[in-house]
XYZ file of C-alpha atoms in Angstrom:
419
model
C 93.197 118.352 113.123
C 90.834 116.404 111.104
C 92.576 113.237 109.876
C 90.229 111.743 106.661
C 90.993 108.199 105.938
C 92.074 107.284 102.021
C 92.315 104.193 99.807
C 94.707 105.689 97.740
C 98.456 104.098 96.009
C 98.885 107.399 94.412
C 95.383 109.525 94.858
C 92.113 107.978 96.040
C 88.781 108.887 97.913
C 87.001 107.665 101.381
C 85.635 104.463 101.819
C 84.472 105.082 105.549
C 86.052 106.132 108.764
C 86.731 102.283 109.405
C 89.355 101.330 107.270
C 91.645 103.548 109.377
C 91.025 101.135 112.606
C 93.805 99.909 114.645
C 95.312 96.341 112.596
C 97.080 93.629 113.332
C 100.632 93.139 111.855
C 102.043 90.192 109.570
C 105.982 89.694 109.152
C 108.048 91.566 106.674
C 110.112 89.108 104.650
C 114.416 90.146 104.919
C 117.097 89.501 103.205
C 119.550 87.621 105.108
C 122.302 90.531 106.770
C 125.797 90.256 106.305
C 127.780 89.202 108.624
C 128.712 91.645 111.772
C 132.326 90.642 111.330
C 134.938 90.965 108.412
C 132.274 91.978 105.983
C 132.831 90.653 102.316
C 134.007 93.625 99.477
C 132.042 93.234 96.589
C 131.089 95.486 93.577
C 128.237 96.825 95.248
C 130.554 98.039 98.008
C 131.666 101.343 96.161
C 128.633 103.127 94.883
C 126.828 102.328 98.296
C 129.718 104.155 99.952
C 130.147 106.772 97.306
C 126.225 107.634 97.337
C 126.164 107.543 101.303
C 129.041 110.042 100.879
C 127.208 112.644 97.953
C 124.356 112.395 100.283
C 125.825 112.876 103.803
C 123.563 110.266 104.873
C 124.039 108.088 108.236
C 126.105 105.095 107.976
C 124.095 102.725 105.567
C 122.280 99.692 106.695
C 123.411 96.842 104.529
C 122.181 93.593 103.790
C 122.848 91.144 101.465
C 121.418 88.677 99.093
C 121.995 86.597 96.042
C 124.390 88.727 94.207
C 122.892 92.124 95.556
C 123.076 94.077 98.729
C 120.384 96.502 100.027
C 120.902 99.846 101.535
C 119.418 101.976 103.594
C 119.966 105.364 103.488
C 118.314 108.473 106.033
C 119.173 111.728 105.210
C 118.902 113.951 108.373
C 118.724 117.319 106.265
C 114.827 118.974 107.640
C 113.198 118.127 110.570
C 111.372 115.462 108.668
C 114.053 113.116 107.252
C 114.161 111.748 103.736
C 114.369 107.812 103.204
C 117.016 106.600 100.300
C 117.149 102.704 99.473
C 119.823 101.921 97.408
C 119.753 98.468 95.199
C 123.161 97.527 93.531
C 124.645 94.300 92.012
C 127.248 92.243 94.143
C 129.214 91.018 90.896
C 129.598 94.151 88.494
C 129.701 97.713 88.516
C 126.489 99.511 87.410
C 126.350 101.045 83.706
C 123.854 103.121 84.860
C 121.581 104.585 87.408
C 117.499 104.076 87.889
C 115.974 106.366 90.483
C 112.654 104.740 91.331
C 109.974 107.324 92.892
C 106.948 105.412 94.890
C 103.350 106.561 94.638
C 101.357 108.845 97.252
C 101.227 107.012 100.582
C 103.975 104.320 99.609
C 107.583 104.143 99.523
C 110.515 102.089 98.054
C 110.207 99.066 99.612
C 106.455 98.930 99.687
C 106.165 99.950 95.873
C 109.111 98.677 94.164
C 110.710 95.985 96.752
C 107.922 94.111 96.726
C 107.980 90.946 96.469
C 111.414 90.441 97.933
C 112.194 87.602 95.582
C 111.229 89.086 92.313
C 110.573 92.961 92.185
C 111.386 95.915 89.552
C 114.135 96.877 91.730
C 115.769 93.584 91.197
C 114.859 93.685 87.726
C 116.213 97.061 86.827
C 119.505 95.313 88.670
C 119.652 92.895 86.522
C 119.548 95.282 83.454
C 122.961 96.337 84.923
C 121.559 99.986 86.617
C 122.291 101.430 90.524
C 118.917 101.509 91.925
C 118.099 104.352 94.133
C 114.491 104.486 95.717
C 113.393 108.535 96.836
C 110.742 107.879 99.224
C 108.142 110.966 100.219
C 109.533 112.289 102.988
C 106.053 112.217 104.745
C 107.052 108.177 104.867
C 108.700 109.318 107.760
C 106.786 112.167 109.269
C 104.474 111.879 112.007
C 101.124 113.396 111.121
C 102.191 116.773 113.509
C 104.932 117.211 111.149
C 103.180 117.521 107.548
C 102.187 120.822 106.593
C 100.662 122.730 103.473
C 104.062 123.273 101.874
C 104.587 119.348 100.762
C 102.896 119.578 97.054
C 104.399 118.449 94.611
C 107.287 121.352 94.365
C 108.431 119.918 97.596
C 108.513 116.616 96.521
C 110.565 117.348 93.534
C 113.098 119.400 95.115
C 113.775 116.374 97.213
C 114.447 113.968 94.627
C 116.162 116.630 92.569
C 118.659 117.221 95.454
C 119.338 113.368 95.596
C 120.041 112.867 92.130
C 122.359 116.241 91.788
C 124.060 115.064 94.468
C 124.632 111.713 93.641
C 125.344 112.695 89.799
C 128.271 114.635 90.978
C 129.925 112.160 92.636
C 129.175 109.153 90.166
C 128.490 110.749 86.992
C 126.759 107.775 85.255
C 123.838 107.838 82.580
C 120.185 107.804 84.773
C 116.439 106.903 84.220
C 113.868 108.349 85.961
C 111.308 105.686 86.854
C 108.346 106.315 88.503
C 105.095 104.419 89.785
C 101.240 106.943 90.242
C 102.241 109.627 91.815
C 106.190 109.369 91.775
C 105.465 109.063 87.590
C 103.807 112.208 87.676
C 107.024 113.382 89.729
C 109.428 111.384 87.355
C 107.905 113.543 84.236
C 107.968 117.012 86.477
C 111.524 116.562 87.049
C 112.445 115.533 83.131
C 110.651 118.357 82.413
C 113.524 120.777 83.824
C 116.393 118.686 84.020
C 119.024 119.414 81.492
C 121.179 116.989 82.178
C 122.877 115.099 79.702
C 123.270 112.251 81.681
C 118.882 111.584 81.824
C 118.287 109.555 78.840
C 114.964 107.883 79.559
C 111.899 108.648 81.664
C 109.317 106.030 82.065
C 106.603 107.074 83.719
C 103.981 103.749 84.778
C 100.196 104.053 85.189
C 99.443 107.818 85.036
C 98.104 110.707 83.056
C 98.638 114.403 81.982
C 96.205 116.780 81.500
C 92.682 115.418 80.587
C 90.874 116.701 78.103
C 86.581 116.657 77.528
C 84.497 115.737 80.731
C 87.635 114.779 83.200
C 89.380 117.606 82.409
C 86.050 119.116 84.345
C 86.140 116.810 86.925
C 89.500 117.101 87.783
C 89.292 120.725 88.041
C 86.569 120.064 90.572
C 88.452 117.359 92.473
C 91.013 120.206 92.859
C 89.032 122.587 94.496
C 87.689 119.964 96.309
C 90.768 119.433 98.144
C 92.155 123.435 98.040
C 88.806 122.928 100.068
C 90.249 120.661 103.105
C 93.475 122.466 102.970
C 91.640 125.746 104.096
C 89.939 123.771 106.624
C 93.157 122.850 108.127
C 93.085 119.251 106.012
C 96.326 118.786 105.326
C 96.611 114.937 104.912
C 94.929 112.001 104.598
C 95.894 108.166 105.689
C 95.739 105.410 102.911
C 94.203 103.038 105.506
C 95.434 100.029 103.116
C 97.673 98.520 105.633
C 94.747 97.636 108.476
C 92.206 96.815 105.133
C 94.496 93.962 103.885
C 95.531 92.993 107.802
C 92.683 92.257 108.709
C 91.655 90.701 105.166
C 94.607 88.423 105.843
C 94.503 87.663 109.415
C 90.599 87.468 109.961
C 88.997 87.048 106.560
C 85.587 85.963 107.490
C 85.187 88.503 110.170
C 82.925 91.313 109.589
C 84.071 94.539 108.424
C 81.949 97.606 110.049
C 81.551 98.922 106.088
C 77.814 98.079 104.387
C 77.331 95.601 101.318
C 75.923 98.214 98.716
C 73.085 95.524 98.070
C 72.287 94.969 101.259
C 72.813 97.973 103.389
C 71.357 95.956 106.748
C 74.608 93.508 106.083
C 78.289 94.096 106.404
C 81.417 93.379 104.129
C 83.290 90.349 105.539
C 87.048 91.767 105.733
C 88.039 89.588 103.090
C 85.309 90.819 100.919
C 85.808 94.358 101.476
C 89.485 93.976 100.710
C 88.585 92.308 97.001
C 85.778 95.093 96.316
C 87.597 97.964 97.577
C 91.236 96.538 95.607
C 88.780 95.725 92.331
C 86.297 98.093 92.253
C 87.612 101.412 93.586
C 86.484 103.430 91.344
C 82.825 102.615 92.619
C 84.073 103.843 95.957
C 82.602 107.274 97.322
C 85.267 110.301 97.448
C 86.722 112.897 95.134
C 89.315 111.125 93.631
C 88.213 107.190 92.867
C 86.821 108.052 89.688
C 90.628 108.361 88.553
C 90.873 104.728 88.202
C 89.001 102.854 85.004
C 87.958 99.901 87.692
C 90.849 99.742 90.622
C 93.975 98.994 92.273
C 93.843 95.576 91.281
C 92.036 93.491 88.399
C 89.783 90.877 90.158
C 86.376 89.928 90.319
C 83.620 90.271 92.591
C 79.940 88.948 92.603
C 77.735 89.601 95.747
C 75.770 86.773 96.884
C 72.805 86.531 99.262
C 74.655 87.058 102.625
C 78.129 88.133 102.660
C 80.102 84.730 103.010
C 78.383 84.067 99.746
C 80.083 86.342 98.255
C 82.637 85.774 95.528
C 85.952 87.653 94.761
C 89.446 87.169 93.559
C 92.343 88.889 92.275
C 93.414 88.157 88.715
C 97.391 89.613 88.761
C 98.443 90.458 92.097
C 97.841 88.201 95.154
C 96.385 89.622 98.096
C 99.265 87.966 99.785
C 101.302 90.105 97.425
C 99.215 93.160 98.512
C 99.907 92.173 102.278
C 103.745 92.106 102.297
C 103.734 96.053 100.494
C 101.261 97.262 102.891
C 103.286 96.357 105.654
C 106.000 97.970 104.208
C 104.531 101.164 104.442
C 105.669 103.912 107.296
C 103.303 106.519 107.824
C 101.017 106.085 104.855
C 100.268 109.199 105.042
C 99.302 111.416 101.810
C 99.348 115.307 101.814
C 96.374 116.754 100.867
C 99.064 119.356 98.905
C 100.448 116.765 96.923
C 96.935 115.641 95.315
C 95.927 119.157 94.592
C 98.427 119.836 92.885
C 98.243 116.499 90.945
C 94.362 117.531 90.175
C 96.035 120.407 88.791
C 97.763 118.587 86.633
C 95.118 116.719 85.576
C 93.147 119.524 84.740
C 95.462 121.872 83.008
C 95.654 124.201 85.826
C 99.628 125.253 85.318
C 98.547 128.918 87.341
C 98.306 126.490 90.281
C 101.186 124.421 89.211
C 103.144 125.074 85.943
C 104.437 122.281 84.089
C 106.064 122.420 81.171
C 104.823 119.312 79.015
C 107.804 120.427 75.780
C 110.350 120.771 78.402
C 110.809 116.799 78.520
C 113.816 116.138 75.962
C 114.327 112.544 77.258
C 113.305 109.519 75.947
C 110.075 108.613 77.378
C 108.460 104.990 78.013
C 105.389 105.524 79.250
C 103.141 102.345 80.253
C 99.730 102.572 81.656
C 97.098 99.739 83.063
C 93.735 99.532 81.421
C 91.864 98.939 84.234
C 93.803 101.710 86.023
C 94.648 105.254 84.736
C 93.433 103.975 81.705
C 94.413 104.863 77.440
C 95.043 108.442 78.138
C 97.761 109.678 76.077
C 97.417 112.993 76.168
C 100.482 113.883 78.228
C 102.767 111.578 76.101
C 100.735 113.652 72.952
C 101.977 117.171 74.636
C 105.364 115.978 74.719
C 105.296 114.602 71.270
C 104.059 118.415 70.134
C 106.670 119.394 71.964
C 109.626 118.797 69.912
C 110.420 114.949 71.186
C 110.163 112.337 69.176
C 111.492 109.590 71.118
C 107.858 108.704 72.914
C 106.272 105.873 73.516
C 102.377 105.017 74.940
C 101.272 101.477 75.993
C 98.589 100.354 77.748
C 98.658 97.394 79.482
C 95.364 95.194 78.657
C 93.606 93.718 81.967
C 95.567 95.284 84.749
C 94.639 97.232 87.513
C 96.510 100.210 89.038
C 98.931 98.248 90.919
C 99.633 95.257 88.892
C 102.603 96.755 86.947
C 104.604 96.885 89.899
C 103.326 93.498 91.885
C 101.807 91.133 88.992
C 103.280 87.912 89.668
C 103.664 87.616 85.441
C 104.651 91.873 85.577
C 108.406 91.094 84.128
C 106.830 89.600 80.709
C 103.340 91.600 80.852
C 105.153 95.128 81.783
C 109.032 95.161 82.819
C 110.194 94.029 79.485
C 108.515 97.480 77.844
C 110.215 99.557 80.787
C 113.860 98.352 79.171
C 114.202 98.455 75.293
């Protein structure tokens, strides 16, 4: 099987064959466990147990932390399991319930677990909800295991099993809150659910359908990838965890990618990190041109051999960038899953209907300038639609990413995700 290597957090193109290469690994910062004996009750103790139980999940993994505990869920219901995280407050019971839904190629603790100290997760906590994290199932999967059948349908029958399951049990009010590709999933699943209980969807750094030029050129990004899938495509591998490795672990090394100025000389791996982070919409590949400028905001001037060059990141450190990334388990993205977000994008509902009038919820939607960009036109179909409780931000001077890892996110983002 041809395996193409992506720099993608929810849907990106090819930047060489070599980001893929074997990388070294850094440590994964933990919260402290709880004790092996006589473990303390606390209020997080019965919705961990009740979800485990609505889901039928192994025995959870717990560990603990300054008034929260951390589980971890696997659901052993395919061949392929499905990954649950749950987040929930040590001192009070939860008012509520936020299901957080990762972009393509990450998962919960990579996307919104991240940093360990001060995350969304923690945040939402704080706001007095029950986190529960639905990572992809391919998170999991080995690269034998993904097929052509994990688009997006599959994706949201997953997470639509989770939460009907765990509504029945606990019954409480829920938010649907989702990051690239899990927001295009969090507004797919409002978009059907009739459940009293969802009262907000907040979708972060995404579009609908395009309209004018990109409307065109996600229609051809689509059939771009329709392309690989006849081939026998059927996924590709973000490649971001060996990129920021060895950014990290050997910056001034040199990267087997070309500077664009100077074809003859190479990236250092700390260079090609910044550019690729900063700039990836100037990368080659179908799906780059997505992004108004990249992953991350940062800045990048080439100088006249590549240790002259000069980069940084303006929001999220590549530190930051370093502890999600090796978070990650398979990386993998199905070629599926960005079709039929290309259809999206493009209108296309023959290849995948959506139903834009169909969300009734309330809907916060947030985007990054310098990432999906001011593209309202989803939040405008859903306005048309009959709901008038929508919202449309955009966040000035932050990349794709920064939303969920900016080190100043809670007062530039989180506080708009929680009116």
């Amino acid at each position: 099987m041809d395996r193409r290597t992506l720099l993608t957090a929810g849907a990106a193109g090819a930047l060489a064959g070599a980001l893929s290469a074997a990388t070294a690994t850094t440590a994964h910062a933990t919260p402290r466990s709880a004790p092996p004996a006589a473990p303390r009750a606390t209020a997080a103790d019965d919705p961990v147990r009740r979800v485990a139980h609505a889901l039928d999940s192994d025995p959870p993994q717990v560990s603990y932390g300054d008034g929260w505990a951390h589980a971890r869920l696997t659901l052993h219901d395919a061949p392929v399991p499905l990954g649950i995280d749950v987040v929930a407050d040590t001192l009070r019971p939860p008012r509520g319930i936020a299901y957080l839904l990762p972009g393509g190629g990450l998962n919960f603790a990579a996307d919104f677990f991240t940093p360990r100290a001060r995350n969304l997760a923690h945040h939402l906590r704080a706001q007095g909800l029950l986190v529960i994290g639905i990572s992809p199932r391919e998170d999991l999967a080995e690269p034998a295991d993904l097929t052509a059948a994990r688009g997006q349908a599959a994706h949201k029958a997953d997470a639509a099993k989770v939460i009907a399951a765990v509504d029945r049990v606990l019954g409480l009010p829920y938010q649907l809150v989702g990051h690239s590709a899990g927001a295009a999933l969090a507004l797919d699943l409002a978009s059907t659910d009739r459940s009293p209980r969802l009262h907000r969807v907040v979708p972060i750094d995404t579009t609908g359908p395009y309209t004018g030029e990109q409307r065109v050129r996600a229609a051809q990004m689509q059939a771009a990838i329709q392309g690989q899938l006849d081939a026998g495509v059927l996924y590709g591998d973000t490649g971001l965890k060996g990129l920021v490795a060895r950014a990290l672990t050997d910056p001034d090394g040199a990267s087997p990618v070309p500077r664009p100025v100077d074809p003859a000389t190479r990236f250092t791996n700390a260079g090609l990190a910044h550019f690729a982070l900063s700039r990836t919409s100037s990368l080659p590949g179908h799906t780059n041109w997505i992004y108004r400028q990249g992953y991350s905001a940062g800045t990048f001037a080439f100088g006249a051999t590549p240790l002259d060059d000069r980069f940084s990141l303006t929001h999220t450190p590549l530190a930051t960038w370093g502890e999600a990334t090796q978070a990650l388990g398979s990386g993998l993205v199905p070629n599926a899953l960005l079709r039929d977000l290309a259809a999206i994008w493009a209108g296309d509902t023959a290849t995948y209907p959506f139903d834009w009038s169909g969300i009734r919820a309330e809907v916060v939607w947030v985007n990054a300038a310098l990432g999906r960009g001011d593209e309202p036109n989803g939040a405008d179909l859903i306005r048309a639609g009959g709901n008038p409780h929508v919202t449309f931000r955009v966040v000035p001077g932050y990349g794709h990413a920064d939303p969920v890892w900016s080190g100043t996110a809670d007062r530039d983002v989180w506080r708009f995700l929680t009116p």
